[in-house]
Amino acid sequence: MTWHVAEEDLRAYARGELAPPSLWSADTHLTACAQCRARLAGVTEPAVLDAGWERLDAELDAPRPGPFERVLLRLGVTDHTARLLTATPILRRSWLLAVLSLLVMTVLVVRVADTPGLFLALAPLLPLAGVALSFGPSLDPTFEMAVVAPLHGFRLLMIRTVAVLTTGLVCNGLATLALPGYGLSALAWLLPALALTATGLALSARLGPALAPALVGGGWLALLLVATAQADGHTPVPFTAAGQSTAAGLAALATVLLVHSRDRFDTGRAGHFAGGDLP
């Protein structure tokens, strides 16, 4: 190699003051010339060199946003909110595949048995289960990140609830399209799903993010067993017009109670949502 970067250009390069096209020539040359790289190290202040390595390490170690997170960022969502939203456990591939597999098997059973009862009983529980899996140190692997996020517990709860409901309702809706023969009756899961999710969230303020959904889900199954036993071959009460109206009213009431108790998600027993139980 007959040409090397001049001493003055090396010093300007080290200070970040070398302008194009000399900068481009120096960049290209330094990648292939060990002698000039050694000379560059000799004219660079140690503190500047250390700072450069630290910036490089930080850049290499910085997490790369996924496709969904990049979409949220382009839509104007703040970076910490986008990270918390995309880190919601129920948005992981394993959970989505499990939900879709369960729905597919349920739809197949319904088509064989020619009764939508199993699907209508299961579909409202999936959003509720998703909410239960999205919060708390024992259930959420990103709990520590949620604790230090600049968000109130109630806002974090709402952000992830939107993700849970959107995902759950879309999956249930796709399964409903596979049951066209039942018409609007195949949509009888929607209002109970909203009622169960809202009730589970409202009770979580006092009972915690695991116990409350478990009690609500158990109550739903017990109600269906009793209603089915009393239906005597007719449509169970939860899926009649009266039952749907009751579910809508319960969803509205639970939403009001949830908003009224929003401060409890930052303190007391519901503190797992925002780190209130941590030392």
mmCIF file of N, CA and C in Angstrom, residues 87-189:
data_model
loop_
_atom_site.group_PDB
_atom_site.id
_atom_site.type_symbol
_atom_site.label_atom_id
_atom_site.label_comp_id
_atom_site.label_asym_id
_atom_site.label_seq_id
_atom_site.Cartn_x
_atom_site.Cartn_y
_atom_site.Cartn_z
ATOM 1 N N ALA A 87 -44.590 -6.556 24.922
ATOM 2 C CA ALA A 87 -44.100 -7.568 25.857
ATOM 3 C C ALA A 87 -45.222 -8.268 26.595
ATOM 4 N N THR A 88 -46.479 -7.912 26.322
ATOM 5 C CA THR A 88 -47.600 -8.571 26.968
ATOM 6 C C THR A 88 -47.532 -10.071 26.703
ATOM 7 N N PRO A 89 -47.542 -10.897 27.759
ATOM 8 C CA PRO A 89 -47.332 -12.345 27.558
ATOM 9 C C PRO A 89 -48.272 -12.991 26.565
ATOM 10 N N ILE A 90 -49.556 -12.536 26.520
ATOM 11 C CA ILE A 90 -50.493 -13.234 25.642
ATOM 12 C C ILE A 90 -50.265 -12.913 24.175
ATOM 13 N N LEU A 91 -49.375 -11.964 23.852
ATOM 14 C CA LEU A 91 -49.066 -11.692 22.450
ATOM 15 C C LEU A 91 -47.948 -12.583 21.934
ATOM 16 N N ARG A 92 -47.420 -13.441 22.788
ATOM 17 C CA ARG A 92 -46.353 -14.330 22.341
ATOM 18 C C ARG A 92 -46.902 -15.419 21.436
ATOM 19 N N ARG A 93 -46.034 -15.924 20.595
ATOM 20 C CA ARG A 93 -46.456 -16.914 19.605
ATOM 21 C C ARG A 93 -47.005 -18.171 20.264
ATOM 22 N N SER A 94 -46.391 -18.615 21.363
ATOM 23 C CA SER A 94 -46.830 -19.847 22.012
ATOM 24 C C SER A 94 -48.261 -19.721 22.521
ATOM 25 N N TRP A 95 -48.582 -18.562 23.133
ATOM 26 C CA TRP A 95 -49.942 -18.355 23.637
ATOM 27 C C TRP A 95 -50.941 -18.283 22.489
ATOM 28 N N LEU A 96 -50.603 -17.538 21.447
ATOM 29 C CA LEU A 96 -51.523 -17.399 20.319
ATOM 30 C C LEU A 96 -51.774 -18.745 19.641
ATOM 31 N N LEU A 97 -50.717 -19.541 19.481
ATOM 32 C CA LEU A 97 -50.890 -20.864 18.873
ATOM 33 C C LEU A 97 -51.757 -21.758 19.749
ATOM 34 N N ALA A 98 -51.567 -21.667 21.076
ATOM 35 C CA ALA A 98 -52.382 -22.476 21.972
ATOM 36 C C ALA A 98 -53.854 -22.078 21.894
ATOM 37 N N VAL A 99 -54.120 -20.764 21.863
ATOM 38 C CA VAL A 99 -55.502 -20.289 21.772
ATOM 39 C C VAL A 99 -56.133 -20.713 20.451
ATOM 40 N N LEU A 100 -55.399 -20.510 19.362
ATOM 41 C CA LEU A 100 -55.943 -20.870 18.052
ATOM 42 C C LEU A 100 -56.188 -22.373 17.952
ATOM 43 N N SER A 101 -55.274 -23.176 18.493
ATOM 44 C CA SER A 101 -55.457 -24.635 18.461
ATOM 45 C C SER A 101 -56.688 -25.041 19.256
ATOM 46 N N LEU A 102 -56.858 -24.428 20.430
ATOM 47 C CA LEU A 102 -58.026 -24.739 21.252
ATOM 48 C C LEU A 102 -59.320 -24.361 20.538
ATOM 49 N N LEU A 103 -59.313 -23.190 19.896
ATOM 50 C CA LEU A 103 -60.513 -22.766 19.182
ATOM 51 C C LEU A 103 -60.811 -23.676 17.991
ATOM 52 N N VAL A 104 -59.773 -24.083 17.280
ATOM 53 C CA VAL A 104 -59.980 -24.977 16.128
ATOM 54 C C VAL A 104 -60.589 -26.292 16.590
ATOM 55 N N MET A 105 -60.034 -26.873 17.660
ATOM 56 C CA MET A 105 -60.580 -28.140 18.160
ATOM 57 C C MET A 105 -62.020 -27.962 18.639
ATOM 58 N N THR A 106 -62.300 -26.821 19.296
ATOM 59 C CA THR A 106 -63.664 -26.569 19.771
ATOM 60 C C THR A 106 -64.639 -26.449 18.608
ATOM 61 N N VAL A 107 -64.233 -25.726 17.557
ATOM 62 C CA VAL A 107 -65.093 -25.573 16.388
ATOM 63 C C VAL A 107 -65.358 -26.921 15.739
ATOM 64 N N LEU A 108 -64.342 -27.772 15.658
ATOM 65 C CA LEU A 108 -64.532 -29.099 15.069
ATOM 66 C C LEU A 108 -65.515 -29.933 15.882
ATOM 67 N N VAL A 109 -65.389 -29.858 17.205
ATOM 68 C CA VAL A 109 -66.315 -30.592 18.064
ATOM 69 C C VAL A 109 -67.740 -30.065 17.882
ATOM 70 N N VAL A 110 -67.881 -28.734 17.796
ATOM 71 C CA VAL A 110 -69.202 -28.136 17.622
ATOM 72 C C VAL A 110 -69.829 -28.580 16.308
ATOM 73 N N ARG A 111 -69.035 -28.618 15.242
ATOM 74 C CA ARG A 111 -69.574 -29.012 13.938
ATOM 75 C C ARG A 111 -69.979 -30.484 13.938
ATOM 76 N N VAL A 112 -69.219 -31.314 14.666
ATOM 77 C CA VAL A 112 -69.561 -32.743 14.723
ATOM 78 C C VAL A 112 -70.795 -32.958 15.599
ATOM 79 N N ALA A 113 -70.840 -32.305 16.764
ATOM 80 C CA ALA A 113 -71.949 -32.492 17.701
ATOM 81 C C ALA A 113 -73.168 -31.661 17.330
ATOM 82 N N ASP A 114 -73.006 -30.706 16.394
ATOM 83 C CA ASP A 114 -74.102 -29.850 15.932
ATOM 84 C C ASP A 114 -74.741 -29.071 17.071
ATOM 85 N N THR A 115 -73.894 -28.541 17.969
ATOM 86 C CA THR A 115 -74.381 -27.664 19.037
ATOM 87 C C THR A 115 -73.282 -26.673 19.387
ATOM 88 N N PRO A 116 -73.613 -25.380 19.450
ATOM 89 C CA PRO A 116 -72.577 -24.375 19.713
ATOM 90 C C PRO A 116 -72.294 -24.167 21.202
ATOM 91 N N GLY A 117 -72.908 -24.973 22.065
ATOM 92 C CA GLY A 117 -72.792 -24.754 23.504
ATOM 93 C C GLY A 117 -71.355 -24.737 24.006
ATOM 94 N N LEU A 118 -70.526 -25.674 23.535
ATOM 95 C CA LEU A 118 -69.142 -25.736 24.001
ATOM 96 C C LEU A 118 -68.372 -24.487 23.609
ATOM 97 N N PHE A 119 -68.547 -24.039 22.371
ATOM 98 C CA PHE A 119 -67.850 -22.832 21.919
ATOM 99 C C PHE A 119 -68.317 -21.604 22.692
ATOM 100 N N LEU A 120 -69.632 -21.473 22.900
ATOM 101 C CA LEU A 120 -70.158 -20.325 23.616
ATOM 102 C C LEU A 120 -69.714 -20.314 25.076
ATOM 103 N N ALA A 121 -69.460 -21.481 25.642
ATOM 104 C CA ALA A 121 -68.978 -21.546 27.026
ATOM 105 C C ALA A 121 -67.493 -21.214 27.124
ATOM 106 N N LEU A 122 -66.718 -21.620 26.116
ATOM 107 C CA LEU A 122 -65.268 -21.446 26.166
ATOM 108 C C LEU A 122 -64.830 -20.046 25.746
ATOM 109 N N ALA A 123 -65.437 -19.507 24.692
ATOM 110 C CA ALA A 123 -64.966 -18.252 24.112
ATOM 111 C C ALA A 123 -64.897 -17.101 25.111
ATOM 112 N N PRO A 124 -65.878 -16.911 26.013
ATOM 113 C CA PRO A 124 -65.763 -15.795 26.962
ATOM 114 C C PRO A 124 -64.620 -15.934 27.952
ATOM 115 N N LEU A 125 -64.119 -17.164 28.149
ATOM 116 C CA LEU A 125 -63.056 -17.376 29.129
ATOM 117 C C LEU A 125 -61.680 -17.002 28.596
ATOM 118 N N LEU A 126 -61.509 -17.003 27.274
ATOM 119 C CA LEU A 126 -60.173 -16.766 26.719
ATOM 120 C C LEU A 126 -59.666 -15.351 26.979
ATOM 121 N N PRO A 127 -60.456 -14.276 26.758
ATOM 122 C CA PRO A 127 -59.958 -12.948 27.125
ATOM 123 C C PRO A 127 -59.687 -12.815 28.622
ATOM 124 N N LEU A 128 -60.537 -13.443 29.435
ATOM 125 C CA LEU A 128 -60.332 -13.399 30.883
ATOM 126 C C LEU A 128 -59.012 -14.068 31.267
ATOM 127 N N ALA A 129 -58.731 -15.226 30.659
ATOM 128 C CA ALA A 129 -57.468 -15.902 30.932
ATOM 129 C C ALA A 129 -56.281 -15.075 30.457
ATOM 130 N N GLY A 130 -56.443 -14.401 29.322
ATOM 131 C CA GLY A 130 -55.364 -13.548 28.828
ATOM 132 C C GLY A 130 -55.052 -12.416 29.780
ATOM 133 N N VAL A 131 -56.092 -11.806 30.372
ATOM 134 C CA VAL A 131 -55.871 -10.745 31.359
ATOM 135 C C VAL A 131 -55.127 -11.296 32.566
ATOM 136 N N ALA A 132 -55.522 -12.477 33.031
ATOM 137 C CA ALA A 132 -54.875 -13.070 34.199
ATOM 138 C C ALA A 132 -53.401 -13.348 33.944
ATOM 139 N N LEU A 133 -53.060 -13.692 32.701
ATOM 140 C CA LEU A 133 -51.665 -14.024 32.377
ATOM 141 C C LEU A 133 -50.823 -12.804 32.061
ATOM 142 N N SER A 134 -51.416 -11.630 32.070
ATOM 143 C CA SER A 134 -50.696 -10.426 31.648
ATOM 144 C C SER A 134 -50.176 -9.581 32.794
ATOM 145 N N PHE A 135 -50.425 -9.977 34.047
ATOM 146 C CA PHE A 135 -50.054 -9.135 35.172
ATOM 147 C C PHE A 135 -49.518 -9.976 36.323
ATOM 148 N N GLY A 136 -48.719 -9.315 37.176
ATOM 149 C CA GLY A 136 -48.250 -9.931 38.405
ATOM 150 C C GLY A 136 -46.874 -10.533 38.269
ATOM 151 N N PRO A 137 -46.052 -10.510 39.317
ATOM 152 C CA PRO A 137 -44.672 -10.992 39.240
ATOM 153 C C PRO A 137 -44.555 -12.479 38.973
ATOM 154 N N SER A 138 -45.553 -13.260 39.362
ATOM 155 C CA SER A 138 -45.466 -14.703 39.156
ATOM 156 C C SER A 138 -45.944 -15.124 37.776
ATOM 157 N N LEU A 139 -46.603 -14.234 37.050
ATOM 158 C CA LEU A 139 -47.179 -14.584 35.757
ATOM 159 C C LEU A 139 -46.560 -13.828 34.602
ATOM 160 N N ASP A 140 -46.022 -12.642 34.875
ATOM 161 C CA ASP A 140 -45.507 -11.771 33.821
ATOM 162 C C ASP A 140 -43.981 -11.739 33.867
ATOM 163 N N PRO A 141 -43.280 -12.318 32.880
ATOM 164 C CA PRO A 141 -41.817 -12.301 32.891
ATOM 165 C C PRO A 141 -41.223 -10.918 32.702
ATOM 166 N N THR A 142 -42.025 -9.946 32.257
ATOM 167 C CA THR A 142 -41.533 -8.575 32.098
ATOM 168 C C THR A 142 -41.998 -7.683 33.252
ATOM 169 N N PHE A 143 -42.298 -8.305 34.404
ATOM 170 C CA PHE A 143 -42.846 -7.545 35.528
ATOM 171 C C PHE A 143 -41.895 -6.450 35.990
ATOM 172 N N GLU A 144 -40.583 -6.762 36.078
ATOM 173 C CA GLU A 144 -39.637 -5.758 36.558
ATOM 174 C C GLU A 144 -39.613 -4.546 35.644
ATOM 175 N N MET A 145 -39.708 -4.771 34.324
ATOM 176 C CA MET A 145 -39.736 -3.650 33.389
ATOM 177 C C MET A 145 -40.994 -2.816 33.580
ATOM 178 N N ALA A 146 -42.112 -3.479 33.871
ATOM 179 C CA ALA A 146 -43.358 -2.752 34.094
ATOM 180 C C ALA A 146 -43.289 -1.924 35.368
ATOM 181 N N VAL A 147 -42.568 -2.427 36.383
ATOM 182 C CA VAL A 147 -42.466 -1.720 37.656
ATOM 183 C C VAL A 147 -41.775 -0.372 37.480
ATOM 184 N N VAL A 148 -40.692 -0.347 36.698
ATOM 185 C CA VAL A 148 -39.907 0.874 36.562
ATOM 186 C C VAL A 148 -40.412 1.763 35.430
ATOM 187 N N ALA A 149 -41.423 1.323 34.703
ATOM 188 C CA ALA A 149 -41.952 2.141 33.609
ATOM 189 C C ALA A 149 -42.654 3.370 34.184
ATOM 190 N N PRO A 150 -42.546 4.512 33.476
ATOM 191 C CA PRO A 150 -43.183 5.747 33.957
ATOM 192 C C PRO A 150 -44.679 5.749 33.690
ATOM 193 N N LEU A 151 -45.384 4.754 34.234
ATOM 194 C CA LEU A 151 -46.816 4.621 34.040
ATOM 195 C C LEU A 151 -47.484 4.287 35.364
ATOM 196 N N HIS A 152 -48.686 4.793 35.563
ATOM 197 C CA HIS A 152 -49.488 4.365 36.698
ATOM 198 C C HIS A 152 -49.962 2.935 36.454
ATOM 199 N N GLY A 153 -50.209 2.224 37.551
ATOM 200 C CA GLY A 153 -50.652 0.845 37.417
ATOM 201 C C GLY A 153 -51.925 0.711 36.619
ATOM 202 N N PHE A 154 -52.868 1.641 36.791
ATOM 203 C CA PHE A 154 -54.137 1.547 36.071
ATOM 204 C C PHE A 154 -53.941 1.747 34.574
ATOM 205 N N ARG A 155 -53.053 2.670 34.198
ATOM 206 C CA ARG A 155 -52.813 2.877 32.765
ATOM 207 C C ARG A 155 -52.157 1.649 32.148
ATOM 208 N N LEU A 156 -51.198 1.059 32.871
ATOM 209 C CA LEU A 156 -50.587 -0.172 32.372
ATOM 210 C C LEU A 156 -51.635 -1.264 32.233
ATOM 211 N N LEU A 157 -52.530 -1.352 33.211
ATOM 212 C CA LEU A 157 -53.605 -2.333 33.151
ATOM 213 C C LEU A 157 -54.455 -2.133 31.904
ATOM 214 N N MET A 158 -54.811 -0.892 31.606
ATOM 215 C CA MET A 158 -55.651 -0.609 30.455
ATOM 216 C C MET A 158 -54.922 -0.888 29.139
ATOM 217 N N ILE A 159 -53.634 -0.535 29.083
ATOM 218 C CA ILE A 159 -52.863 -0.781 27.863
ATOM 219 C C ILE A 159 -52.850 -2.264 27.531
ATOM 220 N N ARG A 160 -52.555 -3.066 28.532
ATOM 221 C CA ARG A 160 -52.473 -4.507 28.272
ATOM 222 C C ARG A 160 -53.851 -5.131 28.107
ATOM 223 N N THR A 161 -54.851 -4.581 28.773
ATOM 224 C CA THR A 161 -56.204 -5.104 28.585
ATOM 225 C C THR A 161 -56.669 -4.896 27.158
ATOM 226 N N VAL A 162 -56.345 -3.746 26.585
ATOM 227 C CA VAL A 162 -56.693 -3.495 25.185
ATOM 228 C C VAL A 162 -56.034 -4.536 24.280
ATOM 229 N N ALA A 163 -54.767 -4.834 24.562
ATOM 230 C CA ALA A 163 -54.072 -5.853 23.766
ATOM 231 C C ALA A 163 -54.732 -7.212 23.924
ATOM 232 N N VAL A 164 -55.092 -7.546 25.177
ATOM 233 C CA VAL A 164 -55.733 -8.839 25.439
ATOM 234 C C VAL A 164 -57.076 -8.936 24.730
ATOM 235 N N LEU A 165 -57.920 -7.914 24.913
ATOM 236 C CA LEU A 165 -59.256 -7.951 24.327
ATOM 237 C C LEU A 165 -59.202 -7.962 22.798
ATOM 238 N N THR A 166 -58.332 -7.133 22.239
ATOM 239 C CA THR A 166 -58.228 -7.086 20.780
ATOM 240 C C THR A 166 -57.833 -8.451 20.221
ATOM 241 N N THR A 167 -56.804 -9.040 20.830
ATOM 242 C CA THR A 167 -56.336 -10.345 20.353
ATOM 243 C C THR A 167 -57.393 -11.423 20.558
ATOM 244 N N GLY A 168 -57.984 -11.443 21.760
ATOM 245 C CA GLY A 168 -58.980 -12.466 22.063
ATOM 246 C C GLY A 168 -60.221 -12.346 21.205
ATOM 247 N N LEU A 169 -60.706 -11.122 21.018
ATOM 248 C CA LEU A 169 -61.913 -10.944 20.222
ATOM 249 C C LEU A 169 -61.676 -11.276 18.750
ATOM 250 N N VAL A 170 -60.485 -10.957 18.255
ATOM 251 C CA VAL A 170 -60.172 -11.305 16.861
ATOM 252 C C VAL A 170 -60.138 -12.821 16.685
ATOM 253 N N CYS A 171 -59.464 -13.517 17.619
ATOM 254 C CA CYS A 171 -59.392 -14.983 17.528
ATOM 255 C C CYS A 171 -60.783 -15.607 17.628
ATOM 256 N N ASN A 172 -61.572 -15.136 18.596
ATOM 257 C CA ASN A 172 -62.931 -15.659 18.729
ATOM 258 C C ASN A 172 -63.776 -15.335 17.505
ATOM 259 N N GLY A 173 -63.587 -14.136 16.956
ATOM 260 C CA GLY A 173 -64.341 -13.757 15.765
ATOM 261 C C GLY A 173 -64.022 -14.643 14.576
ATOM 262 N N LEU A 174 -62.739 -14.975 14.412
ATOM 263 C CA LEU A 174 -62.364 -15.879 13.317
ATOM 264 C C LEU A 174 -62.991 -17.255 13.500
ATOM 265 N N ALA A 175 -63.025 -17.723 14.767
ATOM 266 C CA ALA A 175 -63.659 -19.015 15.026
ATOM 267 C C ALA A 175 -65.156 -18.949 14.749
ATOM 268 N N THR A 176 -65.773 -17.815 15.048
ATOM 269 C CA THR A 176 -67.207 -17.664 14.794
ATOM 270 C C THR A 176 -67.524 -17.764 13.304
ATOM 271 N N LEU A 177 -66.616 -17.262 12.458
ATOM 272 C CA LEU A 177 -66.836 -17.334 11.009
ATOM 273 C C LEU A 177 -66.872 -18.781 10.518
ATOM 274 N N ALA A 178 -66.286 -19.689 11.301
ATOM 275 C CA ALA A 178 -66.305 -21.100 10.913
ATOM 276 C C ALA A 178 -67.609 -21.784 11.303
ATOM 277 N N LEU A 179 -68.530 -21.026 11.907
ATOM 278 C CA LEU A 179 -69.824 -21.590 12.313
ATOM 279 C C LEU A 179 -70.967 -20.778 11.674
ATOM 280 N N PRO A 180 -70.977 -20.673 10.360
ATOM 281 C CA PRO A 180 -71.985 -19.811 9.716
ATOM 282 C C PRO A 180 -73.405 -20.341 9.863
ATOM 283 N N GLY A 181 -73.558 -21.619 10.115
ATOM 284 C CA GLY A 181 -74.897 -22.192 10.180
ATOM 285 C C GLY A 181 -75.694 -21.759 11.387
ATOM 286 N N TYR A 182 -75.035 -21.189 12.385
ATOM 287 C CA TYR A 182 -75.745 -20.800 13.610
ATOM 288 C C TYR A 182 -76.144 -19.324 13.608
ATOM 289 N N GLY A 183 -75.769 -18.578 12.583
ATOM 290 C CA GLY A 183 -76.179 -17.184 12.472
ATOM 291 C C GLY A 183 -75.697 -16.331 13.626
ATOM 292 N N LEU A 184 -76.552 -15.414 14.067
ATOM 293 C CA LEU A 184 -76.171 -14.483 15.133
ATOM 294 C C LEU A 184 -76.001 -15.184 16.476
ATOM 295 N N SER A 185 -76.592 -16.361 16.634
ATOM 296 C CA SER A 185 -76.450 -17.074 17.913
ATOM 297 C C SER A 185 -75.007 -17.462 18.186
ATOM 298 N N ALA A 186 -74.183 -17.557 17.123
ATOM 299 C CA ALA A 186 -72.765 -17.882 17.318
ATOM 300 C C ALA A 186 -71.994 -16.723 17.915
ATOM 301 N N LEU A 187 -72.619 -15.527 17.945
ATOM 302 C CA LEU A 187 -71.977 -14.349 18.541
ATOM 303 C C LEU A 187 -72.410 -14.118 19.983
ATOM 304 N N ALA A 188 -73.133 -15.079 20.557
ATOM 305 C CA ALA A 188 -73.647 -14.895 21.915
ATOM 306 C C ALA A 188 -72.537 -14.915 22.960
ATOM 307 N N TRP A 189 -71.298 -15.193 22.556
ATOM 308 C CA TRP A 189 -70.172 -15.190 23.499
ATOM 309 C C TRP A 189 -69.651 -13.778 23.753
#
